PDB file of C-alpha atoms and ligand atoms in Angstrom:
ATOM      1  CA  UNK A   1       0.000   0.000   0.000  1.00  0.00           C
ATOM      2  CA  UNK A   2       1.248   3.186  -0.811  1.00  0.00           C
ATOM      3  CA  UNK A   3       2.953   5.236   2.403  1.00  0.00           C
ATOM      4  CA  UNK A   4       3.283   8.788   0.612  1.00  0.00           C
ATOM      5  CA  UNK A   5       2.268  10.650  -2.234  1.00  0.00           C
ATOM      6  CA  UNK A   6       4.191  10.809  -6.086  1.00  0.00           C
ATOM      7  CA  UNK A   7       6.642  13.683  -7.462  1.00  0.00           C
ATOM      8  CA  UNK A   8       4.089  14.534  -9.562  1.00  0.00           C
ATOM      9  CA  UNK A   9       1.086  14.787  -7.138  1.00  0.00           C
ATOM     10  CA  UNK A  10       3.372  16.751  -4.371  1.00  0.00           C
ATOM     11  CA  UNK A  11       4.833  19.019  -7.216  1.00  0.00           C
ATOM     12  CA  UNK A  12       1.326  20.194  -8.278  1.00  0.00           C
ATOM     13  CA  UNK A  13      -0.107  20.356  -4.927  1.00  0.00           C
ATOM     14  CA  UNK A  14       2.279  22.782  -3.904  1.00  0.00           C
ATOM     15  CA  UNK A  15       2.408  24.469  -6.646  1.00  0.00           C
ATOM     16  CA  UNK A  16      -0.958  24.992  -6.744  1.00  0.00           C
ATOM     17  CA  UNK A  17      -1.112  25.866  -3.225  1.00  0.00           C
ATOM     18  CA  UNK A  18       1.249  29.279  -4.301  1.00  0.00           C
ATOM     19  CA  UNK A  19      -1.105  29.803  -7.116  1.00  0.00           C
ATOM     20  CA  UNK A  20      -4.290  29.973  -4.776  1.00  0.00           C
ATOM     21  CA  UNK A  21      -3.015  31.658  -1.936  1.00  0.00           C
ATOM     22  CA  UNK A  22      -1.388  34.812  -4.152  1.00  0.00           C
ATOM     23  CA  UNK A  23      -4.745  34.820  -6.574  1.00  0.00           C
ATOM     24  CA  UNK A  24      -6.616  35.166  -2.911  1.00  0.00           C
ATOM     25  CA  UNK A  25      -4.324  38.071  -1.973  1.00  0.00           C
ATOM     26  CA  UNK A  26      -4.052  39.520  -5.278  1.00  0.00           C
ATOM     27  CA  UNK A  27      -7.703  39.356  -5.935  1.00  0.00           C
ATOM     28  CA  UNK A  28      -8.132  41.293  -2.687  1.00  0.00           C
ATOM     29  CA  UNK A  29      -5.271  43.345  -2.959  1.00  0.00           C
ATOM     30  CA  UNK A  30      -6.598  44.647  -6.642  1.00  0.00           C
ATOM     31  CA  UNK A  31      -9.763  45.114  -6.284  1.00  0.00           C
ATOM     32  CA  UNK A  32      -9.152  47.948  -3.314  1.00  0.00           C
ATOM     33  CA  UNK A  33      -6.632  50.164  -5.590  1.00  0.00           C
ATOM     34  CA  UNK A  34      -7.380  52.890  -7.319  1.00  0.00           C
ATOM     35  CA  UNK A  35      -7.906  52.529 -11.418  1.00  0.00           C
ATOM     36  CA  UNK A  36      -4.315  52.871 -12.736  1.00  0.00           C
ATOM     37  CA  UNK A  37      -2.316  50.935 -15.837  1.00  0.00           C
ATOM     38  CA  UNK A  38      -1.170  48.893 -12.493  1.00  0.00           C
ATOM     39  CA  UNK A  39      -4.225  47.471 -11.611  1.00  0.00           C
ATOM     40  CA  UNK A  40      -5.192  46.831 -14.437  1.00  0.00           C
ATOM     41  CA  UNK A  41      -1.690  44.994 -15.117  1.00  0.00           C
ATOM     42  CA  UNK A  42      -2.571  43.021 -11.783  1.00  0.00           C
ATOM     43  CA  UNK A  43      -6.301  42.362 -13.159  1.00  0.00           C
ATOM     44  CA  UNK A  44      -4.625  40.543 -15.995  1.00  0.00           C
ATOM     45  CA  UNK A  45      -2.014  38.362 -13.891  1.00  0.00           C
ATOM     46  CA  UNK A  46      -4.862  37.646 -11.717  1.00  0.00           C
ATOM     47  CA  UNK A  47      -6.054  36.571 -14.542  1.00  0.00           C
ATOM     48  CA  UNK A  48      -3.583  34.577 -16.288  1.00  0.00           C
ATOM     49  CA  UNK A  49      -2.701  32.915 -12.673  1.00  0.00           C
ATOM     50  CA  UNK A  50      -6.446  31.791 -12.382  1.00  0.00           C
ATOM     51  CA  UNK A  51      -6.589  30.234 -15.994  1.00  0.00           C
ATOM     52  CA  UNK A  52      -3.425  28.410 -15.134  1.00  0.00           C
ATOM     53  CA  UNK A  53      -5.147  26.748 -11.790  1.00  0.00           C
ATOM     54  CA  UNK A  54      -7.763  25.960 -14.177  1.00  0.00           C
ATOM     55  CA  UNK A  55      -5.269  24.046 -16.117  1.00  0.00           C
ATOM     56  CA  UNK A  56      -3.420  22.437 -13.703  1.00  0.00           C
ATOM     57  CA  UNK A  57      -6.755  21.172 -11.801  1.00  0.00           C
ATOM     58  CA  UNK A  58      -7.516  18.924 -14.514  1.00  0.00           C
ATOM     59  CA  UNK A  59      -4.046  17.462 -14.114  1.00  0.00           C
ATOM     60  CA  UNK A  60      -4.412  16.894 -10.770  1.00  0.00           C
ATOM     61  CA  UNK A  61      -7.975  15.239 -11.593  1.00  0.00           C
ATOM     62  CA  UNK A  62      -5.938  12.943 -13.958  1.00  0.00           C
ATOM     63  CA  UNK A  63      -3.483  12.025 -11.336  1.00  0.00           C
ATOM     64  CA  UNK A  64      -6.081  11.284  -8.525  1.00  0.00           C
ATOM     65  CA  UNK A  65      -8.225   9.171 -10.823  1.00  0.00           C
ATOM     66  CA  UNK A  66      -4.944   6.814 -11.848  1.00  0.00           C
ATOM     67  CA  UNK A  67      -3.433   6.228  -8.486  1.00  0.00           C
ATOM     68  CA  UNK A  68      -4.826   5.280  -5.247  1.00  0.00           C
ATOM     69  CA  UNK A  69      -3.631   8.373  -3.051  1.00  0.00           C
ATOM     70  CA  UNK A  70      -2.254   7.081   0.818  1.00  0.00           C
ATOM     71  CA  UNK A  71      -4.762   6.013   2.758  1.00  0.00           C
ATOM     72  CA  UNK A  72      -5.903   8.598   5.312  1.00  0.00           C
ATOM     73  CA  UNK A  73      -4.593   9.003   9.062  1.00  0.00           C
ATOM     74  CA  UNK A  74      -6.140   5.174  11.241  1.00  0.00           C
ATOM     75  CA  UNK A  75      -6.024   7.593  14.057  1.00  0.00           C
ATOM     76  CA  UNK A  76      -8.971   9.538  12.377  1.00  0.00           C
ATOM     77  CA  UNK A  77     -12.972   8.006  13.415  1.00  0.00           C
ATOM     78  CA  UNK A  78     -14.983   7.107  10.647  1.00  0.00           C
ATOM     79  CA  UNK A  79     -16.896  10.875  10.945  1.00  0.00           C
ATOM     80  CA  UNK A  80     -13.922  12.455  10.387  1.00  0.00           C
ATOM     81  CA  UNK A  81     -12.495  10.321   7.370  1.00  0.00           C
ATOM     82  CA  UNK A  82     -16.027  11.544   6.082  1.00  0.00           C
ATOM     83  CA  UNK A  83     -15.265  15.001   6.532  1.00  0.00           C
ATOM     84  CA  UNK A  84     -11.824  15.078   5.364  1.00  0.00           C
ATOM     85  CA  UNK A  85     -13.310  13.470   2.373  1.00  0.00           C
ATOM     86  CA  UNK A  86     -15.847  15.937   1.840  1.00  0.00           C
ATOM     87  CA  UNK A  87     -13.534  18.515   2.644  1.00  0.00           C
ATOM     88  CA  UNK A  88     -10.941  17.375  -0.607  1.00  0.00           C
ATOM     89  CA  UNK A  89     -14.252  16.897  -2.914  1.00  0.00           C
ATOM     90  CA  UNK A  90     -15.225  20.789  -1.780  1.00  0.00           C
ATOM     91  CA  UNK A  91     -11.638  21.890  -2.749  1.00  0.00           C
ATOM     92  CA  UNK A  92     -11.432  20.281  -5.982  1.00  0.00           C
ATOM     93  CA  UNK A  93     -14.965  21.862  -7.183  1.00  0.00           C
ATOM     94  CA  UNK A  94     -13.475  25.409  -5.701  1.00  0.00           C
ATOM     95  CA  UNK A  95     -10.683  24.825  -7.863  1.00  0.00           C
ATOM     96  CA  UNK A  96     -13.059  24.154 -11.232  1.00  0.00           C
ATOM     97  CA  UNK A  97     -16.060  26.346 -10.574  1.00  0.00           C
ATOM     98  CA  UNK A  98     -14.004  29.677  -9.165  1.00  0.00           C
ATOM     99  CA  UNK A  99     -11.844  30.104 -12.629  1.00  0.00           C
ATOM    100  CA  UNK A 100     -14.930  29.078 -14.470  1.00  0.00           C
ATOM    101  CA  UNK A 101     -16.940  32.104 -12.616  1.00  0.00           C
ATOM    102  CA  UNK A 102     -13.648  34.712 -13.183  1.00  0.00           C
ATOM    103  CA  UNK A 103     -13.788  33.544 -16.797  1.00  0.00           C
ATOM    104  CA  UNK A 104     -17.679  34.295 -17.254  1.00  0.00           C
ATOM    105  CA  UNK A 105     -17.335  37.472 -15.367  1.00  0.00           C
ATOM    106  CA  UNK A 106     -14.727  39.090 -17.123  1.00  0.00           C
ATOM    107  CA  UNK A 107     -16.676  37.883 -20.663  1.00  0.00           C
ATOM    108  CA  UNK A 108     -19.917  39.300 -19.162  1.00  0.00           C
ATOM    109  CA  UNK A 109     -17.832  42.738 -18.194  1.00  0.00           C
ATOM    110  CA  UNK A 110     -16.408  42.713 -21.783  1.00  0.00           C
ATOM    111  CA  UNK A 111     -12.987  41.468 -20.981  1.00  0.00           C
ATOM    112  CA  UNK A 112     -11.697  39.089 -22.597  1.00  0.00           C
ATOM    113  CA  UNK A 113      -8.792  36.711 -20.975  1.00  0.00           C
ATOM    114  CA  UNK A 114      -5.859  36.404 -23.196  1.00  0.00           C
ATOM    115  CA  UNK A 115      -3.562  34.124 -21.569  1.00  0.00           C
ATOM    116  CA  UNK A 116      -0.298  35.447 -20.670  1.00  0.00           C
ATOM    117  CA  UNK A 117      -1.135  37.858 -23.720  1.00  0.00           C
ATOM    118  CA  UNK A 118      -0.655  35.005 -25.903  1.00  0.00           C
ATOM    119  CA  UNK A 119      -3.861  33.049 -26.184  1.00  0.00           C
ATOM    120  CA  UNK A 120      -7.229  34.396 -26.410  1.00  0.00           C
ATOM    121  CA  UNK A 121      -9.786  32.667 -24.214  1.00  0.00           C
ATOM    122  CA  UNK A 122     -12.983  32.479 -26.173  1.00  0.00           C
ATOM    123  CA  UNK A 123     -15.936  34.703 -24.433  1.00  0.00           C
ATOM    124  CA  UNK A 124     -18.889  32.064 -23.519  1.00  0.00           C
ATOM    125  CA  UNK A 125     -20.734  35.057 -22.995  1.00  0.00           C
ATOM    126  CA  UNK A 126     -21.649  38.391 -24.920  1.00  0.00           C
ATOM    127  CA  UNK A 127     -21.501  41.662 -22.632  1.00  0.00           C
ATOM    128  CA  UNK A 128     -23.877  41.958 -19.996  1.00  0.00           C
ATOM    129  CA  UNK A 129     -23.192  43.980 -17.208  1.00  0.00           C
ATOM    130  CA  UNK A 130     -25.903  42.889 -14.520  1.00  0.00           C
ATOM    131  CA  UNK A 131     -25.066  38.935 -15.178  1.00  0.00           C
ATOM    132  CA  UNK A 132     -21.704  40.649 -14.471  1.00  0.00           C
ATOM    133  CA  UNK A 133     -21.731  41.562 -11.599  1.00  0.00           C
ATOM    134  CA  UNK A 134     -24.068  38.674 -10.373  1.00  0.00           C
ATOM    135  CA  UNK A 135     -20.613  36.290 -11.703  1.00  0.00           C
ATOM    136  CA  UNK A 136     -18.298  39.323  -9.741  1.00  0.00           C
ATOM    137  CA  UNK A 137     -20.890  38.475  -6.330  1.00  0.00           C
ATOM    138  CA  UNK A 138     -20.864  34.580  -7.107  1.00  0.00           C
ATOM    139  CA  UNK A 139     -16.758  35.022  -7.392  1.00  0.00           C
ATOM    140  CA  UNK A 140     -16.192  36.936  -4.177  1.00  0.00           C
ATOM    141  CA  UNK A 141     -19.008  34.233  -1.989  1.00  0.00           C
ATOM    142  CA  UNK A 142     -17.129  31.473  -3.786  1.00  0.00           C
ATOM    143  CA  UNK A 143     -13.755  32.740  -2.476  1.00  0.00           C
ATOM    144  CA  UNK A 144     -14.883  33.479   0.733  1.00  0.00           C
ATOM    145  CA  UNK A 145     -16.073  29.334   0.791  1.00  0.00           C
ATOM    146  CA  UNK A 146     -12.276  28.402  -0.408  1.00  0.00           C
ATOM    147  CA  UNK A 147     -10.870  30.486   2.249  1.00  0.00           C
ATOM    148  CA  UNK A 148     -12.917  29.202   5.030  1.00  0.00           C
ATOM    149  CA  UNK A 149     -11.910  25.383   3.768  1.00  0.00           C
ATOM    150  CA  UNK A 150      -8.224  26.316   3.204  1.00  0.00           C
ATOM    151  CA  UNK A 151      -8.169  27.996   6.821  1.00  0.00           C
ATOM    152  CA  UNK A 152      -9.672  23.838   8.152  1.00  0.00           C
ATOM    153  CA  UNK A 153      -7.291  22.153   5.471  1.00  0.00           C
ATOM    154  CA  UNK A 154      -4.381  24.117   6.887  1.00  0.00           C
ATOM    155  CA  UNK A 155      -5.319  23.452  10.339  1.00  0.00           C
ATOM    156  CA  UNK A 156      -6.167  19.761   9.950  1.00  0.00           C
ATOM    157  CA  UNK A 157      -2.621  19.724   8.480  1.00  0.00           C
ATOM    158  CA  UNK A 158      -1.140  20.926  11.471  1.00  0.00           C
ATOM    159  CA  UNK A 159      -3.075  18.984  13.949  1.00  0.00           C
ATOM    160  CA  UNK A 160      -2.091  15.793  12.276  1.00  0.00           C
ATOM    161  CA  UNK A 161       1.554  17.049  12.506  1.00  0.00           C
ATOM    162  CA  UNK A 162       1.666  18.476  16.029  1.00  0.00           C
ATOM    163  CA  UNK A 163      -1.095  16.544  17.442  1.00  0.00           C
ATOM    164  CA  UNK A 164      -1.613  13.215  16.470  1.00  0.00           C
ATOM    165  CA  UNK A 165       1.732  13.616  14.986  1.00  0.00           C
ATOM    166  CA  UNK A 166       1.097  10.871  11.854  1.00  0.00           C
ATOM    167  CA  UNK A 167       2.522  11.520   8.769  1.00  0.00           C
ATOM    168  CA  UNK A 168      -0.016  12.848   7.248  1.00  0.00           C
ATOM    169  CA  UNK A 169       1.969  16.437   6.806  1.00  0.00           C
ATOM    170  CA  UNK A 170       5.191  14.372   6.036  1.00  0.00           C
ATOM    171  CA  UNK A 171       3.803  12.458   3.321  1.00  0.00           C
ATOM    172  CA  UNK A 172       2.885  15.712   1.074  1.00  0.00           C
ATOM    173  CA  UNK A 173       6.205  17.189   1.500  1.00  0.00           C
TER     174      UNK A 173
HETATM  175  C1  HEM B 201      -8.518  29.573  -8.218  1.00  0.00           C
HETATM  176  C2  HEM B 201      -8.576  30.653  -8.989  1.00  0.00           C
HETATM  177  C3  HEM B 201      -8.974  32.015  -8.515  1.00  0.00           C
HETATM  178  C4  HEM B 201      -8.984  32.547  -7.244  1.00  0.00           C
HETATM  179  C5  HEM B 201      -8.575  31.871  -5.927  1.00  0.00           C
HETATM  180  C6  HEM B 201      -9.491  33.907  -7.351  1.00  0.00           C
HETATM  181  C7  HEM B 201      -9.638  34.783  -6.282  1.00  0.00           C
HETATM  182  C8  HEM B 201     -10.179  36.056  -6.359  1.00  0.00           C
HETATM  183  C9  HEM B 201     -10.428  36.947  -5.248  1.00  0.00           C
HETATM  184  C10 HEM B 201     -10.180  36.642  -3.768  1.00  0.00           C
HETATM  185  C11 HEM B 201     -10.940  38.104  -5.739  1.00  0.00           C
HETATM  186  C12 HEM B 201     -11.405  39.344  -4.925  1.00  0.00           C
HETATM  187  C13 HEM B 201     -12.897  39.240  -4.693  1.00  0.00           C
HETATM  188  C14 HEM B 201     -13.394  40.498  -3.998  1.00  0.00           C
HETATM  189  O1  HEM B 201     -13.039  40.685  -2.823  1.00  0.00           O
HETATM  190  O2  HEM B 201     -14.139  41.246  -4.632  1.00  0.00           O
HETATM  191  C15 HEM B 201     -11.006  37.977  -7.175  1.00  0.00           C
HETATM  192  C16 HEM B 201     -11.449  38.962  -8.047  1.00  0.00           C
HETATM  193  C17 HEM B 201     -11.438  38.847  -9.438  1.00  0.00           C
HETATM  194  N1  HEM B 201     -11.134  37.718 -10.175  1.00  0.00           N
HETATM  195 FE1  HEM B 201     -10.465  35.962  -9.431  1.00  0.00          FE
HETATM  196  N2  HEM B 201      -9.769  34.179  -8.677  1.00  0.00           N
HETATM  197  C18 HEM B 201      -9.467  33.063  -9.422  1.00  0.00           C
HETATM  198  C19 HEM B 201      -9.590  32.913 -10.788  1.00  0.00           C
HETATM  199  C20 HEM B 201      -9.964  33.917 -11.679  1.00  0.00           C
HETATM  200  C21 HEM B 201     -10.009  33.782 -13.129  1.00  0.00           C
HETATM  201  C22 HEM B 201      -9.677  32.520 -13.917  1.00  0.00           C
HETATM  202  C23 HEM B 201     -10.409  34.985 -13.618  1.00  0.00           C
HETATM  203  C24 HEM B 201     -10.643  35.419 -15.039  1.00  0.00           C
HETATM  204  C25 HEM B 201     -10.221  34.775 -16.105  1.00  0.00           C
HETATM  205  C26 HEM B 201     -10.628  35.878 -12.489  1.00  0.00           C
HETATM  206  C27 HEM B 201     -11.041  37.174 -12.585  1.00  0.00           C
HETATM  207  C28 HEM B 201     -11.247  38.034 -11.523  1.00  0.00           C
HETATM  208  C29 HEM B 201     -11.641  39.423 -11.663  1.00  0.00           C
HETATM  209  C30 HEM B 201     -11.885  40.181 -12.967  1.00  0.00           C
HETATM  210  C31 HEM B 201     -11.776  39.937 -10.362  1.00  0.00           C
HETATM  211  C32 HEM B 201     -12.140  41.351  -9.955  1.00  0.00           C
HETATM  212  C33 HEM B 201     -13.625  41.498  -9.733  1.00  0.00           C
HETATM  213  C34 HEM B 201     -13.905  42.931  -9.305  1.00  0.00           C
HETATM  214  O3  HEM B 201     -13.519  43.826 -10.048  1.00  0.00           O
HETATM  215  O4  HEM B 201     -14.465  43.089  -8.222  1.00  0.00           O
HETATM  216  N3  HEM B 201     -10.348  35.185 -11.332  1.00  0.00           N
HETATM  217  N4  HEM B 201     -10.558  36.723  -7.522  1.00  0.00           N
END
């Protein structure tokens, strides 16, 4: 039975870790400042970044679904395997539906995304500003969710590390 995770899965987890914690800070960080060619510079590497989780999501989907992951902590009651369970389910959809809703948004404001000012990102939808800013609301609640999970995912993290002390933090690394 597998003890620890692959290369490949702890590469992209922490990888995608950065990614999600700077978009968090940069997407609150932008949206304060004034309009200026800066902001909007950070608009588009907030978008680019996002696009990129996007991408790297489905990668991590593709590793999940072809390896059996470590089994999680014995120390942990059946209720909480549940939850932990739940907990990675809620992250993954975060991780799909948040881009998804940055992507609509900015179509729906009249912005397209062109990827690192390379490749365009079609616009699913024409310019609209009220479905806009419903997509800019359904961003911000869904970020709020992710930051609420990431604050239990951290500190589940640490409990197995300091608490139980399993190897549950080990085995990521
Ligand atoms: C996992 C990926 C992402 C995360 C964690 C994330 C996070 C955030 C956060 C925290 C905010 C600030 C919300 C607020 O306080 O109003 C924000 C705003 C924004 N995000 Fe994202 N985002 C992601 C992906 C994307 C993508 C892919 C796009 C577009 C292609 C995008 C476009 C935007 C835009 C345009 C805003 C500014 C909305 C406004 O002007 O109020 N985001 N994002």
């Amino acid at each position: 039975m597998n003890t620890t995770y692959t290369r490949t899965a702890k590469h992209l987890h922490w990888l995608m870790a950065i990614l999600i914690i700077g978009l968090l800070v940069l997407g609150i960080v932008m949206t304060e400042l004034p309009l200026s060619p800066e902001k909007l510079a950070l608009y588009s590497w907030h978008k680019w970044a996002g696009v990129t989780v996007f991408v790297l999501v489905w990668a991590r989907l593709a590793w999940r679904i072809t390896h059996r992951p470590p089994p999680l902590s014995e120390r942990l009651s059946n209720q909480m395997q549940w939850i932990a369970h739940a907990g990675h389910v809620a992250l993954y959809g975060l991780m799909i539906i948040i881009p998804i809703t940055g992507w609509l948004m900015s179509s729906a404001k009249g912005f397209q995304t062109v990827w690192f000012g390379i490749l365009p990102i079609p616009d699913l939808l024409g310019r609209d500003k009220e479905l806009g800013d419903l997509l800019q609301q359904t961003h911000k609640l869904l970020n709020l969710l992710l930051m609420l999970l990431l604050a239990g995912h951290i500190a589940a993290a640490l409990w197995h590390h300091f608490v139980l002390r399993d190897n549950t933090l080990r085995r990521i690394r």
